PDB file of C-alpha atoms in Angstrom:
ATOM      1  CA  MET A   1       0.000   0.000   0.000  1.00  0.00           C
ATOM      2  CA  GLN A   2       1.240   3.481  -0.840  1.00  0.00           C
ATOM      3  CA  PHE A   3      -0.345   6.485   0.817  1.00  0.00           C
ATOM      4  CA  ASN A   4       1.569   9.696   0.108  1.00  0.00           C
ATOM      5  CA  LEU A   5       1.343  12.965   2.040  1.00  0.00           C
ATOM      6  CA  LEU A   6      -0.987  14.688  -0.404  1.00  0.00           C
ATOM      7  CA  ASP A   7      -3.498  11.837  -0.693  1.00  0.00           C
ATOM      8  CA  ASN A   8      -3.345  11.259   3.061  1.00  0.00           C
ATOM      9  CA  GLY A   9      -4.162  14.906   3.756  1.00  0.00           C
ATOM     10  CA  ILE A  10      -6.890  15.095   1.113  1.00  0.00           C
ATOM     11  CA  ASP A  11      -8.515  11.970   2.532  1.00  0.00           C
ATOM     12  CA  SER A  12      -8.836  13.640   5.940  1.00  0.00           C
ATOM     13  CA  LEU A  13     -10.095  16.902   4.453  1.00  0.00           C
ATOM     14  CA  LYS A  14     -12.730  15.039   2.448  1.00  0.00           C
ATOM     15  CA  ALA A  15     -13.862  13.225   5.577  1.00  0.00           C
ATOM     16  CA  SER A  16     -14.281  16.537   7.380  1.00  0.00           C
ATOM     17  CA  GLY A  17     -16.023  18.116   4.385  1.00  0.00           C
ATOM     18  CA  ASP A  18     -18.476  15.239   4.062  1.00  0.00           C
ATOM     19  CA  ILE A  19     -19.512  15.627   7.702  1.00  0.00           C
ATOM     20  CA  LEU A  20     -19.893  19.391   7.384  1.00  0.00           C
ATOM     21  CA  LEU A  21     -21.898  19.040   4.162  1.00  0.00           C
ATOM     22  CA  ASP A  22     -24.290  16.508   5.698  1.00  0.00           C
ATOM     23  CA  PHE A  23     -24.981  18.364   8.930  1.00  0.00           C
ATOM     24  CA  TYR A  24     -24.001  22.028   8.575  1.00  0.00           C
ATOM     25  CA  LEU A  25     -27.200  23.564   7.236  1.00  0.00           C
ATOM     26  CA  ASP A  26     -29.483  22.592  10.097  1.00  0.00           C
ATOM     27  CA  TYR A  27     -26.774  22.142  12.773  1.00  0.00           C
ATOM     28  CA  GLU A  28     -28.011  18.626  13.508  1.00  0.00           C
ATOM     29  CA  PHE A  29     -24.677  17.385  14.752  1.00  0.00           C
ATOM     30  CA  GLU A  30     -24.242  14.714  17.336  1.00  0.00           C
ATOM     31  CA  ARG A  31     -21.233  14.886  19.617  1.00  0.00           C
ATOM     32  CA  HIS A  32     -19.143  12.388  17.665  1.00  0.00           C
ATOM     33  CA  GLN A  33     -19.878  14.093  14.340  1.00  0.00           C
ATOM     34  CA  ILE A  34     -18.508  17.488  15.330  1.00  0.00           C
ATOM     35  CA  LYS A  35     -15.559  15.724  16.969  1.00  0.00           C
ATOM     36  CA  ASP A  36     -14.827  13.788  13.777  1.00  0.00           C
ATOM     37  CA  ALA A  37     -15.097  16.944  11.641  1.00  0.00           C
ATOM     38  CA  VAL A  38     -12.596  18.777  13.858  1.00  0.00           C
ATOM     39  CA  PHE A  39     -10.052  15.953  14.077  1.00  0.00           C
ATOM     40  CA  HIS A  40     -10.168  15.219  10.343  1.00  0.00           C
ATOM     41  CA  LEU A  41      -9.884  18.907   9.458  1.00  0.00           C
ATOM     42  CA  MET A  42      -6.842  19.562  11.626  1.00  0.00           C
ATOM     43  CA  HIS A  43      -5.142  16.361  10.501  1.00  0.00           C
ATOM     44  CA  GLY A  44      -5.748  17.227   6.847  1.00  0.00           C
ATOM     45  CA  VAL A  45      -4.427  20.772   7.273  1.00  0.00           C
ATOM     46  CA  GLU A  46      -1.280  19.496   8.973  1.00  0.00           C
ATOM     47  CA  ILE A  47      -0.529  16.798   6.407  1.00  0.00           C
ATOM     48  CA  VAL A  48      -1.151  18.937   3.302  1.00  0.00           C
ATOM     49  CA  SER A  49       0.894  21.760   4.837  1.00  0.00           C
ATOM     50  CA  LYS A  50       3.735  19.285   5.362  1.00  0.00           C
ATOM     51  CA  TYR A  51       3.352  18.169   1.750  1.00  0.00           C
ATOM     52  CA  LEU A  52       3.858  21.770   0.636  1.00  0.00           C
ATOM     53  CA  LEU A  53       6.919  22.129   2.865  1.00  0.00           C
ATOM     54  CA  SER A  54       8.376  18.879   1.532  1.00  0.00           C
ATOM     55  CA  GLN A  55       8.147  20.226  -2.013  1.00  0.00           C
ATOM     56  CA  LYS A  56      10.665  22.900  -1.048  1.00  0.00           C
ATOM     57  CA  ASN A  57      12.875  20.981   1.382  1.00  0.00           C
ATOM     58  CA  GLU A  58      12.157  17.830   3.354  1.00  0.00           C
ATOM     59  CA  GLU A  59      14.168  19.064   6.339  1.00  0.00           C
ATOM     60  CA  LEU A  60      11.488  21.710   6.980  1.00  0.00           C
ATOM     61  CA  LEU A  61       9.249  18.918   8.287  1.00  0.00           C
ATOM     62  CA  PHE A  62      11.417  18.153  11.294  1.00  0.00           C
ATOM     63  CA  LYS A  63      11.775  19.755  14.704  1.00  0.00           C
ATOM     64  CA  LYS A  64      15.564  19.466  14.943  1.00  0.00           C
ATOM     65  CA  LEU A  65      17.713  19.884  11.872  1.00  0.00           C
ATOM     66  CA  ILE A  66      20.629  17.926  13.348  1.00  0.00           C
ATOM     67  CA  GLU A  67      18.390  14.898  14.019  1.00  0.00           C
ATOM     68  CA  TYR A  68      17.176  14.993  10.435  1.00  0.00           C
ATOM     69  CA  GLN A  69      20.674  15.308   8.993  1.00  0.00           C
ATOM     70  CA  GLU A  70      21.959  12.375  11.054  1.00  0.00           C
ATOM     71  CA  ALA A  71      18.973  10.209  10.077  1.00  0.00           C
ATOM     72  CA  ARG A  72      19.367  11.221   6.442  1.00  0.00           C
ATOM     73  CA  LYS A  73      23.025  10.190   6.427  1.00  0.00           C
ATOM     74  CA  LYS A  74      22.214   6.831   8.039  1.00  0.00           C
ATOM     75  CA  MET A  75      19.424   6.254   5.539  1.00  0.00           C
ATOM     76  CA  GLU A  76      21.757   6.871   2.608  1.00  0.00           C
ATOM     77  CA  ASP A  77      24.656   4.891   4.105  1.00  0.00           C
ATOM     78  CA  ASP A  78      22.476   1.853   4.917  1.00  0.00           C
ATOM     79  CA  ASN A  79      20.276   2.149   1.813  1.00  0.00           C
ATOM     80  CA  LEU A  80      17.102   2.542   3.879  1.00  0.00           C
ATOM     81  CA  PHE A  81      13.717   3.646   2.567  1.00  0.00           C
ATOM     82  CA  SER A  82      13.251   6.771   4.709  1.00  0.00           C
ATOM     83  CA  VAL A  83      14.688   8.750   7.614  1.00  0.00           C
ATOM     84  CA  PHE A  84      12.075   7.106   9.837  1.00  0.00           C
ATOM     85  CA  ASP A  85      13.712   3.748   9.153  1.00  0.00           C
ATOM     86  CA  ALA A  86      16.991   5.280  10.215  1.00  0.00           C
ATOM     87  CA  ASN A  87      15.535   6.867  13.359  1.00  0.00           C
ATOM     88  CA  PRO A  88      11.985   5.818  14.323  1.00  0.00           C
ATOM     89  CA  GLU A  89      12.001   8.416  17.137  1.00  0.00           C
ATOM     90  CA  ILE A  90      12.698  11.400  14.895  1.00  0.00           C
ATOM     91  CA  ARG A  91      10.119  14.112  15.501  1.00  0.00           C
ATOM     92  CA  THR A  92       8.243  16.193  12.964  1.00  0.00           C
ATOM     93  CA  ILE A  93       6.656  19.602  13.532  1.00  0.00           C
ATOM     94  CA  ASP A  94       3.009  20.085  14.469  1.00  0.00           C
ATOM     95  CA  GLY A  95       0.337  21.560  12.217  1.00  0.00           C
ATOM     96  CA  MET A  96       0.484  25.140  13.444  1.00  0.00           C
ATOM     97  CA  THR A  97       4.274  25.203  13.119  1.00  0.00           C
ATOM     98  CA  ALA A  98       3.904  23.839   9.595  1.00  0.00           C
ATOM     99  CA  LEU A  99       1.615  26.767   8.758  1.00  0.00           C
ATOM    100  CA  LYS A 100       4.125  29.243  10.216  1.00  0.00           C
ATOM    101  CA  ARG A 101       6.958  27.719   8.176  1.00  0.00           C
ATOM    102  CA  LEU A 102       4.849  27.821   5.046  1.00  0.00           C
ATOM    103  CA  ASP A 103       4.276  31.534   5.571  1.00  0.00           C
ATOM    104  CA  SER A 104       7.883  32.377   6.429  1.00  0.00           C
ATOM    105  CA  GLN A 105       9.869  30.024   4.199  1.00  0.00           C
ATOM    106  CA  THR A 106       7.760  29.444   1.084  1.00  0.00           C
ATOM    107  CA  ARG A 107       5.585  31.467  -1.256  1.00  0.00           C
ATOM    108  CA  VAL A 108       2.442  30.178   0.445  1.00  0.00           C
ATOM    109  CA  LYS A 109       1.033  32.966   2.595  1.00  0.00           C
ATOM    110  CA  ILE A 110      -1.270  32.311   5.549  1.00  0.00           C
ATOM    111  CA  ASP A 111      -3.257  35.384   6.514  1.00  0.00           C
ATOM    112  CA  ASP A 112      -3.720  36.166  10.190  1.00  0.00           C
ATOM    113  CA  GLU A 113      -7.473  35.528  10.151  1.00  0.00           C
ATOM    114  CA  LEU A 114      -7.095  32.014   8.754  1.00  0.00           C
ATOM    115  CA  TYR A 115      -4.268  31.202  11.146  1.00  0.00           C
ATOM    116  CA  ASP A 116      -6.279  32.464  14.147  1.00  0.00           C
ATOM    117  CA  SER A 117      -9.340  30.455  13.060  1.00  0.00           C
ATOM    118  CA  LEU A 118      -7.306  27.260  12.753  1.00  0.00           C
ATOM    119  CA  ASN A 119      -5.728  27.945  16.126  1.00  0.00           C
ATOM    120  CA  GLN A 120      -9.186  28.271  17.729  1.00  0.00           C
ATOM    121  CA  ILE A 121     -10.208  24.948  16.212  1.00  0.00           C
ATOM    122  CA  ARG A 122      -6.926  23.417  17.404  1.00  0.00           C
ATOM    123  CA  LEU A 123      -7.639  24.546  20.958  1.00  0.00           C
ATOM    124  CA  PHE A 124     -11.118  23.026  20.751  1.00  0.00           C
ATOM    125  CA  ARG A 125      -9.594  19.778  19.483  1.00  0.00           C
ATOM    126  CA  ASN A 126      -7.179  19.764  22.399  1.00  0.00           C
ATOM    127  CA  GLN A 127     -10.069  20.244  24.816  1.00  0.00           C
ATOM    128  CA  LEU A 128     -11.837  17.288  23.234  1.00  0.00           C
ATOM    129  CA  THR A 129      -8.677  15.243  23.623  1.00  0.00           C
ATOM    130  CA  HIS A 130      -7.656  16.165  27.140  1.00  0.00           C
ATOM    131  CA  TYR A 131     -10.607  17.694  28.944  1.00  0.00           C
ATOM    132  CA  THR A 132     -14.386  18.222  28.920  1.00  0.00           C
ATOM    133  CA  VAL A 133     -16.243  20.563  26.545  1.00  0.00           C
ATOM    134  CA  ASN A 134     -19.491  22.303  27.438  1.00  0.00           C
ATOM    135  CA  LEU A 135     -21.096  24.591  24.841  1.00  0.00           C
ATOM    136  CA  ASP A 136     -24.479  26.280  24.916  1.00  0.00           C
ATOM    137  CA  ASP A 137     -26.552  26.441  21.713  1.00  0.00           C
ATOM    138  CA  GLY A 138     -25.173  29.815  20.649  1.00  0.00           C
ATOM    139  CA  GLU A 139     -21.559  28.784  21.222  1.00  0.00           C
ATOM    140  CA  PHE A 140     -22.144  25.559  19.340  1.00  0.00           C
ATOM    141  CA  VAL A 141     -23.592  27.373  16.301  1.00  0.00           C
ATOM    142  CA  SER A 142     -20.655  29.792  16.347  1.00  0.00           C
ATOM    143  CA  LEU A 143     -18.200  26.896  16.462  1.00  0.00           C
ATOM    144  CA  VAL A 144     -19.832  25.068  13.561  1.00  0.00           C
ATOM    145  CA  THR A 145     -19.859  28.273  11.502  1.00  0.00           C
ATOM    146  CA  LEU A 146     -16.175  28.845  12.269  1.00  0.00           C
ATOM    147  CA  ILE A 147     -15.259  25.292  11.235  1.00  0.00           C
ATOM    148  CA  ARG A 148     -17.244  25.509   7.999  1.00  0.00           C
ATOM    149  CA  ARG A 149     -15.779  28.864   6.941  1.00  0.00           C
ATOM    150  CA  THR A 150     -12.265  27.801   7.876  1.00  0.00           C
ATOM    151  CA  PHE A 151     -12.657  24.572   5.891  1.00  0.00           C
ATOM    152  CA  GLU A 152     -13.693  26.546   2.795  1.00  0.00           C
ATOM    153  CA  LYS A 153     -10.750  28.960   3.153  1.00  0.00           C
ATOM    154  CA  ILE A 154      -8.146  26.243   3.597  1.00  0.00           C
ATOM    155  CA  ILE A 155      -9.445  24.360   0.550  1.00  0.00           C
ATOM    156  CA  ILE A 156      -9.117  27.555  -1.525  1.00  0.00           C
ATOM    157  CA  LEU A 157      -5.579  28.080  -0.197  1.00  0.00           C
ATOM    158  CA  PHE A 158      -4.489  24.543  -1.106  1.00  0.00           C
ATOM    159  CA  GLU A 159      -6.123  24.730  -4.537  1.00  0.00           C
ATOM    160  CA  LYS A 160      -4.239  27.966  -5.214  1.00  0.00           C
ATOM    161  CA  ASN A 161      -0.859  26.547  -4.232  1.00  0.00           C
ATOM    162  CA  ILE A 162      -1.055  22.900  -5.328  1.00  0.00           C
ATOM    163  CA  PRO A 163      -1.790  22.523  -9.071  1.00  0.00           C
ATOM    164  CA  GLN A 164      -3.131  18.964  -8.779  1.00  0.00           C
ATOM    165  CA  PHE A 165      -5.041  19.504  -5.529  1.00  0.00           C
ATOM    166  CA  LYS A 166      -8.450  20.270  -7.043  1.00  0.00           C
ATOM    167  CA  ASN A 167      -8.481  17.230  -9.329  1.00  0.00           C
ATOM    168  CA  ARG A 168      -7.120  14.920  -6.628  1.00  0.00           C
ATOM    169  CA  PHE A 169      -9.754  16.177  -4.211  1.00  0.00           C
ATOM    170  CA  LYS A 170     -12.473  15.311  -6.739  1.00  0.00           C
ATOM    171  CA  GLU A 171     -10.971  11.991  -7.789  1.00  0.00           C
ATOM    172  CA  LEU A 172      -9.916  10.532  -4.467  1.00  0.00           C
ATOM    173  CA  ALA A 173     -12.717   8.238  -3.349  1.00  0.00           C
ATOM    174  CA  ARG A 174     -13.280   7.771   0.349  1.00  0.00           C
ATOM    175  CA  GLU A 175     -14.963   4.476   1.169  1.00  0.00           C
ATOM    176  CA  GLU A 176     -16.739   4.708   4.499  1.00  0.00           C
ATOM    177  CA  PRO A 177     -16.742   1.517   6.579  1.00  0.00           C
ATOM    178  CA  VAL A 178     -20.049  -0.129   7.361  1.00  0.00           C
ATOM    179  CA  THR A 179     -20.870   0.592  10.999  1.00  0.00           C
ATOM    180  CA  GLU A 180     -23.076  -1.303  13.447  1.00  0.00           C
ATOM    181  CA  TYR A 181     -25.612   1.510  13.051  1.00  0.00           C
ATOM    182  CA  ASP A 182     -25.685   1.008   9.275  1.00  0.00           C
ATOM    183  CA  GLU A 183     -26.287  -2.718   9.797  1.00  0.00           C
ATOM    184  CA  TYR A 184     -29.020  -1.906  12.319  1.00  0.00           C
ATOM    185  CA  LEU A 185     -30.780   0.342   9.783  1.00  0.00           C
ATOM    186  CA  ASP A 186     -30.502  -2.374   7.146  1.00  0.00           C
ATOM    187  CA  ARG A 187     -32.102  -4.882   9.532  1.00  0.00           C
ATOM    188  CA  LEU A 188     -34.912  -2.447  10.323  1.00  0.00           C
ATOM    189  CA  GLU A 189     -35.579  -1.914   6.632  1.00  0.00           C
ATOM    190  CA  THR A 190     -35.624  -5.680   5.996  1.00  0.00           C
ATOM    191  CA  LEU A 191     -37.997  -6.290   8.920  1.00  0.00           C
ATOM    192  CA  SER A 192     -40.249  -3.487   7.713  1.00  0.00           C
ATOM    193  CA  LEU A 193     -40.413  -4.955   4.212  1.00  0.00           C
ATOM    194  CA  MET A 194     -41.124  -8.411   5.623  1.00  0.00           C
ATOM    195  CA  ALA A 195     -43.903  -7.041   7.847  1.00  0.00           C
ATOM    196  CA  HIS A 196     -45.407  -5.207   4.887  1.00  0.00           C
ATOM    197  CA  GLU A 197     -45.347  -8.363   2.790  1.00  0.00           C
ATOM    198  CA  ASP A 198     -46.896 -10.435   5.605  1.00  0.00           C
ATOM    199  CA  ALA A 199     -49.661  -7.870   5.982  1.00  0.00           C
ATOM    200  CA  ARG A 200     -50.324  -7.944   2.252  1.00  0.00           C
ATOM    201  CA  LEU A 201     -50.523 -11.734   2.199  1.00  0.00           C
ATOM    202  CA  ASP A 202     -52.832 -11.740   5.239  1.00  0.00           C
ATOM    203  CA  TYR A 203     -55.047  -9.198   3.515  1.00  0.00           C
ATOM    204  CA  ASP A 204     -55.167 -11.283   0.323  1.00  0.00           C
ATOM    205  CA  ASP A 205     -56.046 -14.423   2.322  1.00  0.00           C
ATOM    206  CA  ASP A 206     -58.794 -12.607   4.239  1.00  0.00           C
ATOM    207  CA  ARG A 207     -60.197 -11.163   1.043  1.00  0.00           C
ATOM    208  CA  ASP A 208     -60.251 -14.586  -0.620  1.00  0.00           C
ATOM    209  CA  ASP A 209     -62.088 -16.041   2.399  1.00  0.00           C
ATOM    210  CA  ILE A 210     -64.657 -13.240   2.299  1.00  0.00           C
ATOM    211  CA  LEU A 211     -65.216 -13.659  -1.413  1.00  0.00           C
ATOM    212  CA  GLU A 212     -65.538 -17.409  -1.030  1.00  0.00           C
ATOM    213  CA  SER A 213     -68.074 -17.034   1.787  1.00  0.00           C
ATOM    214  CA  GLN A 214     -70.044 -14.505  -0.200  1.00  0.00           C
ATOM    215  CA  ALA A 215     -70.101 -16.795  -3.215  1.00  0.00           C
ATOM    216  CA  MET A 216     -71.426 -19.648  -1.093  1.00  0.00           C
ATOM    217  CA  ARG A 217     -74.210 -17.435   0.317  1.00  0.00           C
ATOM    218  CA  ASP A 218     -75.144 -16.294  -3.136  1.00  0.00           C
ATOM    219  CA  LYS A 219     -75.297 -19.891  -4.284  1.00  0.00           C
ATOM    220  CA  ASP A 220     -77.604 -20.813  -1.390  1.00  0.00           C
TER     221      ASP A 220
END
């Protein structure tokens, strides 16, 4: 299996976009849906940002330049596939740092409003990960609106700076796994169809009995 940075990031962005598209208009999110949208969005932003950095220089992906250089040398000396084979503990930068490096070291410019929006969503994600989140209805609507608008802006940014992004985003199919809930709905539908068919057969049998009885009375 090969799953490169760009396709990996697009996959996460599509997952977030699908959730937002399905539930944004009427705000009918359940807790896990908004959680999934946030985690997928931030993961996709981080991975595609790292893809853009890697197009300029792979070393921009790593926290410590010396660690990268040592791992790179070992990889080349031992004919390994990647620096992670040379040093499994080597550390890459986080998503917000990737955005900062894009802005400062490449031609990709991240405006302050977009950066601040992503940082707010990051903080919410961290709360979901490490703490408890309590939002009233107004705060929840504001959060969903922020996520949706930020998603649209980041897609535009990536389309502008990655020539193949738009086509890959359209082409890359995301196959959703069948969940227990999906199977439950399928069983309900099957049971409903079976009940409908049983009722129809019972009705036909009752009607035949009535017609037969009526015919006998008419004959008498």
